[in-house]
Amino acid sequence: MPAMMTVKRCLAAKILALLVVMGRTADAFSQQSIEDLLAGRFRWTVGPPLVSPAVRAEDPCHAIKDPSIVQYNGRWHLFCTIRSQKRTHQIEYLSFTDWKDADKAGRHVLKISDGYFCAPEVFYFTPQKKWYLICQVNDPSRKPALQPAFSATADIAEPDSWTRPALLYARQPANVTAWIDFWVICDATRAHLFFTSNDGRMWRAETALADFPGGWTEPSVVLRGDVFEASHTYRLKGLNRFLTVIEAQDGGRRYYKAYLAERLDGEWQPLAATKEKPFAGPVNVRDTGPHWTDSFSHGELLRDGYDQNLEVNPANLRFLFQGVTDEAKQGKAYGDIPWRLGILDPAH
């Protein structure tokens, strides 16, 4: 018996030592991931595509793109633009518990509009205890016709509960002649609206939380560079810093750049902002399965929460994006490109 107790104690001690080492390794790994992020060193792997266009005989769908996603009540809630033959721009909703089942999830086209609506962003606005879907709609009475809008619901899991879109701005800002891909993120007192104008500029406007979703200021340019569209901004949890990822062009390909700021109304500094040192591009992504994409376009970081603060875990960034090979899009108009969705995971 004493010998048996000695063996058990030795085994327990070894397990405890192993757990301590594993904990230290995990801590060291997290610290290294954060250090790499702050230095703009991003390396990714990509597996097979996870979500493909739905099969709809009544209106064949050829692309699923512009994803926005939250995890809530144990399920992923994914909103995307879909491109089809009859209706060019609609938002589709699907929900699932595990990514391996994402492509088999039921598809629901939102009924909030009979016309053009796309490029969603979803979040829960805690002050009002309400979900918001920020999107862009077409209003022919305005110049430009593309406008930022919002829809709301009390139940994210009920696709038919969203309100019809209402415009964010009562009047068109006089200094804005083009805007696209609208994105809202909040701090303790204000909501901040970011967008791009397809000409190397990113803009910002703000409103008090008490006035959201109205009360927006006149937008101002906050970033100039070789950038294009789909700017998405997040709070880096625990770091008191903010990360903006923004799409750029390299010939016919798309890739992502990254910028860092200490405040949402602060100055954006380049972090990984060239095609040689991108946030996500062909040079820093390695395939772990069949090659299916040469472009890394309009994506969303998987968040650490679901509210208006848009927090992400800096030690474990994952990026849901739309991709396509050069061959698959060759000779096609942009609206006919067969985009699919996949995830970039950190490469270790």
Coordinates of C-alpha atoms in Angstrom, one line a residue:
M1 CA 0.0 0.0 0.0
P2 CA 2.7 2.6 0.9
A3 CA 4.4 1.8 -2.4
M4 CA 1.2 2.3 -4.3
M5 CA 0.6 5.6 -2.5
T6 CA 4.1 6.7 -3.5
V7 CA 3.4 5.9 -7.1
K8 CA 0.1 7.8 -7.1
R9 CA 1.8 10.8 -5.4
C10 CA 4.6 10.8 -8.0
L11 CA 2.0 10.6 -10.8
A12 CA 0.0 13.4 -9.4
A13 CA 3.1 15.6 -9.0
K14 CA 4.0 14.9 -12.6
I15 CA 0.5 15.8 -13.8
L16 CA 0.6 19.0 -11.7
A17 CA 4.0 20.0 -13.1
L18 CA 2.7 19.3 -16.6
L19 CA -0.3 21.5 -16.1
V20 CA 1.8 24.3 -14.7
V21 CA 4.1 24.1 -17.8
M22 CA 1.1 24.0 -20.1
G23 CA -0.4 27.1 -18.4
R24 CA 2.9 28.9 -18.7
T25 CA 3.1 27.9 -22.4
A26 CA -0.4 29.1 -23.0
D27 CA 0.4 32.4 -21.3
A28 CA 3.7 32.7 -23.3
F29 CA 1.8 31.9 -26.5
S30 CA -0.8 34.6 -25.8
Q31 CA 1.8 37.1 -25.0
Q32 CA 3.7 36.3 -28.2
S33 CA 0.4 36.6 -30.2
I34 CA -0.2 40.1 -28.8
E35 CA 3.4 41.1 -29.4
D36 CA 3.1 39.9 -33.0
L37 CA -0.1 41.9 -33.5
L38 CA 1.3 45.1 -32.1
A39 CA 4.3 44.7 -34.4
G40 CA 2.0 44.0 -37.4
R41 CA 3.3 40.5 -37.8
F42 CA 0.3 38.5 -39.1
R43 CA 0.5 34.9 -40.3
W44 CA -2.6 32.8 -41.2
T45 CA -3.8 29.4 -42.4
V46 CA -7.0 28.9 -44.4
G47 CA -8.9 25.7 -44.7
P48 CA -11.7 24.8 -47.2
P49 CA -14.5 27.3 -47.8
L50 CA -17.2 27.1 -45.1
V51 CA -20.3 28.8 -46.6
S52 CA -21.2 28.7 -50.3
P53 CA -24.2 30.4 -52.1
A54 CA -27.5 28.8 -51.5
V55 CA -29.2 26.8 -54.2
R56 CA -32.4 28.6 -55.2
A57 CA -34.1 27.6 -58.4
E58 CA -36.4 30.6 -58.4
D59 CA -33.5 33.1 -58.3
P60 CA -30.1 31.3 -58.8
C61 CA -27.5 32.7 -56.3
H62 CA -23.9 32.9 -57.4
A63 CA -22.2 34.8 -54.5
I64 CA -22.3 35.1 -50.7
K65 CA -20.2 37.9 -49.3
D66 CA -19.8 40.9 -46.8
P67 CA -20.2 38.7 -43.7
S68 CA -21.1 40.1 -40.2
I69 CA -21.3 37.7 -37.3
V70 CA -21.9 37.4 -33.6
Q71 CA -22.1 34.4 -31.2
Y72 CA -25.1 34.7 -28.9
N73 CA -26.8 32.1 -26.7
G74 CA -24.5 29.3 -27.9
R75 CA -25.1 29.9 -31.6
W76 CA -23.5 31.8 -34.4
H77 CA -25.7 34.4 -36.1
L78 CA -24.4 35.2 -39.6
F79 CA -25.6 38.0 -41.9
C80 CA -24.3 38.3 -45.5
T81 CA -24.9 40.0 -48.8
I82 CA -26.0 37.6 -51.5
R83 CA -25.9 38.2 -55.3
S84 CA -28.5 36.5 -57.5
Q85 CA -29.7 36.7 -61.0
K86 CA -33.0 38.5 -60.5
R87 CA -32.2 40.5 -57.3
T88 CA -28.7 41.8 -57.2
H89 CA -28.3 42.8 -53.5
Q90 CA -30.1 41.2 -50.5
I91 CA -29.1 40.2 -47.0
E92 CA -29.3 36.6 -46.0
Y93 CA -29.3 35.2 -42.4
L94 CA -28.2 31.8 -41.2
S95 CA -27.5 30.4 -37.7
F96 CA -25.6 27.4 -36.5
T97 CA -23.7 26.1 -33.4
D98 CA -20.6 24.6 -35.1
W99 CA -18.7 25.9 -38.2
K100 CA -18.7 22.4 -39.7
D101 CA -22.5 22.7 -40.1
A102 CA -22.5 26.3 -41.4
D103 CA -23.1 25.4 -45.0
K104 CA -26.0 23.2 -44.1
A105 CA -27.8 25.8 -42.0
G106 CA -31.2 27.1 -43.1
R107 CA -31.1 30.2 -45.2
H108 CA -33.4 33.2 -44.6
V109 CA -33.5 36.2 -46.9
L110 CA -34.5 39.2 -44.8
K111 CA -37.8 40.8 -45.8
I112 CA -36.9 44.3 -44.7
S113 CA -36.9 45.7 -48.3
D114 CA -38.1 44.9 -51.7
G115 CA -35.1 46.7 -53.3
Y116 CA -31.4 47.0 -52.8
F117 CA -29.9 46.4 -49.4
C118 CA -26.5 44.9 -48.5
A119 CA -23.2 45.1 -46.6
P120 CA -24.6 44.3 -43.1
E121 CA -23.1 44.9 -39.6
V122 CA -24.9 43.4 -36.6
F123 CA -24.5 44.2 -32.9
Y124 CA -26.5 44.4 -29.7
F125 CA -27.0 48.0 -28.5
T126 CA -27.1 47.6 -24.7
P127 CA -28.5 51.0 -23.8
Q128 CA -31.7 50.2 -25.7
K129 CA -31.6 46.4 -25.2
K130 CA -32.1 46.1 -29.0
W131 CA -30.2 44.5 -31.9
Y132 CA -29.1 46.7 -34.8
L133 CA -28.3 45.9 -38.4
I134 CA -26.4 48.6 -40.1
C135 CA -26.5 48.3 -43.9
Q136 CA -26.5 50.3 -47.1
V137 CA -29.7 50.9 -49.2
N138 CA -30.5 52.6 -52.4
D139 CA -32.5 55.8 -52.3
P140 CA -32.9 57.4 -55.8
S141 CA -34.0 60.7 -54.3
R142 CA -30.6 61.2 -52.7
K143 CA -27.2 62.0 -54.2
P144 CA -25.4 59.7 -53.8
A145 CA -28.2 57.1 -54.0
L146 CA -26.3 54.6 -51.7
Q147 CA -27.1 55.5 -48.1
P148 CA -26.4 54.3 -44.6
A149 CA -29.4 52.8 -42.9
F150 CA -30.4 50.8 -39.9
S151 CA -32.9 48.1 -39.0
A152 CA -33.7 46.8 -35.5
T153 CA -35.2 43.9 -33.6
A154 CA -35.6 42.5 -30.1
D155 CA -34.8 38.9 -31.3
I156 CA -31.8 38.3 -33.5
A157 CA -32.9 34.6 -34.0
E158 CA -36.1 35.7 -35.7
P159 CA -35.3 36.8 -39.3
D160 CA -38.8 38.2 -40.0
S161 CA -38.7 40.5 -37.0
W162 CA -36.3 43.2 -38.3
T163 CA -37.8 46.6 -39.0
R164 CA -37.7 48.2 -42.4
P165 CA -34.5 50.2 -43.0
A166 CA -34.4 53.8 -41.9
L167 CA -31.7 56.2 -43.0
L168 CA -29.0 57.3 -40.5
Y169 CA -28.9 60.8 -41.8
A170 CA -32.0 63.0 -42.2
R171 CA -30.1 65.1 -44.8
Q172 CA -27.1 64.2 -46.9
P173 CA -23.9 65.6 -45.5
A174 CA -22.8 68.4 -47.8
N175 CA -19.1 67.4 -47.8
V176 CA -19.7 63.7 -48.8
T177 CA -20.2 62.9 -52.4
A178 CA -19.5 59.1 -52.2
W179 CA -19.7 56.6 -49.4
I180 CA -19.9 52.9 -48.9
D181 CA -19.6 50.0 -46.3
F182 CA -20.9 51.6 -43.1
W183 CA -19.6 50.5 -39.7
V184 CA -20.6 51.5 -36.2
I185 CA -18.6 51.0 -33.0
C186 CA -19.2 52.6 -29.6
D187 CA -17.1 53.8 -26.7
A188 CA -18.4 54.8 -23.2
T189 CA -20.2 57.9 -24.4
R190 CA -20.4 58.0 -28.2
A191 CA -21.2 55.9 -31.3
H192 CA -18.7 56.3 -34.1
L193 CA -19.6 55.7 -37.8
F194 CA -16.8 54.8 -40.2
F195 CA -17.0 54.4 -43.9
T196 CA -14.9 54.7 -47.1
S197 CA -15.4 56.6 -50.3
N198 CA -13.5 54.2 -52.8
D199 CA -10.8 56.9 -53.3
G200 CA -8.2 56.2 -50.6
R201 CA -10.1 57.9 -47.8
M202 CA -11.7 56.6 -44.6
W203 CA -14.2 58.9 -42.8
R204 CA -15.7 59.1 -39.3
A205 CA -18.8 60.7 -37.8
E206 CA -20.1 60.5 -34.2
T207 CA -23.3 60.8 -32.1
A208 CA -24.0 60.6 -28.4
L209 CA -25.1 57.2 -27.2
A210 CA -28.4 58.8 -26.0
D211 CA -29.1 60.0 -29.6
F212 CA -28.2 56.8 -31.5
P213 CA -29.2 55.9 -34.2
G214 CA -29.6 59.6 -35.1
G215 CA -27.8 62.8 -34.3
W216 CA -24.7 62.2 -36.5
T217 CA -22.1 64.9 -37.0
E218 CA -20.8 65.9 -40.4
P219 CA -18.2 63.3 -41.4
S220 CA -14.5 64.1 -41.6
V221 CA -11.6 62.2 -43.2
V222 CA -9.5 60.3 -40.7
L223 CA -7.3 58.1 -42.9
R224 CA -5.7 58.6 -46.3
G225 CA -3.8 55.8 -48.1
D226 CA -3.9 53.2 -50.7
V227 CA -7.1 51.7 -49.4
F228 CA -10.4 50.9 -51.0
E229 CA -13.5 49.8 -49.0
A230 CA -14.9 47.6 -46.2
S231 CA -13.2 49.3 -43.2
H232 CA -14.1 47.4 -40.0
T233 CA -13.0 48.7 -36.6
Y234 CA -12.7 46.8 -33.3
R235 CA -11.6 47.3 -29.7
L236 CA -8.6 45.2 -28.7
K237 CA -9.7 43.7 -25.4
G238 CA -7.5 44.6 -22.5
L239 CA -5.1 46.8 -24.6
N240 CA -7.0 50.1 -24.7
R241 CA -6.4 50.3 -28.4
F242 CA -8.4 50.0 -31.5
L243 CA -7.8 48.1 -34.7
T244 CA -9.1 49.0 -38.1
V245 CA -8.8 46.5 -41.0
I246 CA -9.5 47.8 -44.4
E247 CA -9.6 46.3 -47.9
A248 CA -7.1 47.3 -50.6
Q249 CA -6.5 46.3 -54.2
D250 CA -3.5 44.7 -55.9
G251 CA -4.4 44.5 -59.6
G252 CA -7.4 42.2 -59.7
R253 CA -6.9 40.8 -56.3
R254 CA -8.1 42.1 -52.9
Y255 CA -6.2 42.0 -49.6
Y256 CA -6.5 43.6 -46.2
K257 CA -4.4 46.2 -44.4
A258 CA -4.5 47.1 -40.7
Y259 CA -4.2 50.4 -38.7
L260 CA -4.0 51.1 -35.0
A261 CA -5.3 54.0 -32.9
E262 CA -5.5 54.8 -29.1
R263 CA -8.9 56.3 -29.4
L264 CA -11.8 56.0 -31.9
D265 CA -11.4 59.7 -32.6
G266 CA -7.6 59.4 -32.7
E267 CA -5.0 59.2 -35.4
W268 CA -4.7 55.9 -37.3
Q269 CA -1.2 54.6 -37.6
P270 CA -0.2 52.0 -40.2
L271 CA 0.3 48.6 -38.6
A272 CA 0.4 46.1 -41.6
A273 CA -0.3 48.4 -44.5
T274 CA 1.5 47.2 -47.6
K275 CA 1.0 44.3 -49.9
E276 CA 4.4 43.0 -48.8
K277 CA 3.4 43.2 -45.1
P278 CA -0.5 43.0 -45.1
F279 CA -3.0 42.1 -42.4
A280 CA -4.2 39.4 -44.7
G281 CA -3.0 38.6 -48.3
P282 CA -1.4 35.9 -50.4
V283 CA 2.0 36.5 -48.9
N284 CA 1.0 35.6 -45.3
V285 CA -1.7 33.0 -45.8
R286 CA -1.0 29.3 -46.1
D287 CA -3.5 26.7 -47.4
T288 CA -4.3 23.7 -45.2
G289 CA -6.6 22.2 -47.8
P290 CA -7.4 22.6 -51.5
H291 CA -6.5 26.1 -52.8
W292 CA -9.7 28.0 -53.3
T293 CA -8.9 31.7 -52.9
D294 CA -6.3 34.3 -54.2
S295 CA -8.3 37.3 -52.8
F296 CA -9.0 38.2 -49.2
S297 CA -12.0 40.5 -49.4
H298 CA -14.7 42.1 -47.2
G299 CA -14.3 40.3 -43.9
E300 CA -15.3 40.4 -40.2
L301 CA -13.1 39.5 -37.2
L302 CA -14.8 37.0 -34.9
R303 CA -15.7 39.0 -31.8
D304 CA -15.2 38.2 -28.1
G305 CA -18.7 39.6 -27.4
Y306 CA -21.8 40.7 -29.3
D307 CA -22.4 44.3 -28.1
Q308 CA -21.7 47.7 -29.5
N309 CA -18.1 47.8 -28.2
L310 CA -17.1 45.3 -30.8
E311 CA -14.3 43.7 -28.7
V312 CA -11.9 41.1 -30.1
N313 CA -9.4 38.9 -28.4
P314 CA -5.9 40.2 -29.4
A315 CA -4.3 36.9 -28.5
N316 CA -6.6 34.9 -30.9
L317 CA -7.8 36.8 -33.9
R318 CA -9.8 34.9 -36.5
F319 CA -11.0 36.5 -39.7
L320 CA -14.1 35.5 -41.6
F321 CA -13.8 36.7 -45.2
Q322 CA -15.0 36.3 -48.8
G323 CA -12.6 34.7 -51.2
V324 CA -12.3 33.5 -54.8
T325 CA -9.5 32.3 -57.1
D326 CA -8.2 34.3 -59.9
E327 CA -9.3 31.6 -62.3
A328 CA -12.9 31.6 -61.0
K329 CA -13.4 35.3 -61.5
Q330 CA -11.5 35.7 -64.8
G331 CA -13.6 37.4 -67.4
K332 CA -16.5 38.1 -65.1
A333 CA -18.0 41.5 -64.2
Y334 CA -17.6 42.3 -60.5
G335 CA -21.2 41.5 -59.7
D336 CA -20.9 38.0 -61.2
I337 CA -17.8 36.9 -59.2
P338 CA -18.6 33.6 -57.3
W339 CA -17.5 34.6 -53.8
R340 CA -17.6 32.1 -50.9
L341 CA -16.8 32.5 -47.2
G342 CA -13.9 31.0 -45.2
I343 CA -11.9 31.7 -42.0
L344 CA -8.3 32.7 -41.5
D345 CA -6.9 31.1 -38.4
P346 CA -3.6 32.2 -36.7
A347 CA -0.6 30.2 -38.0
H348 CA 1.6 28.8 -35.2

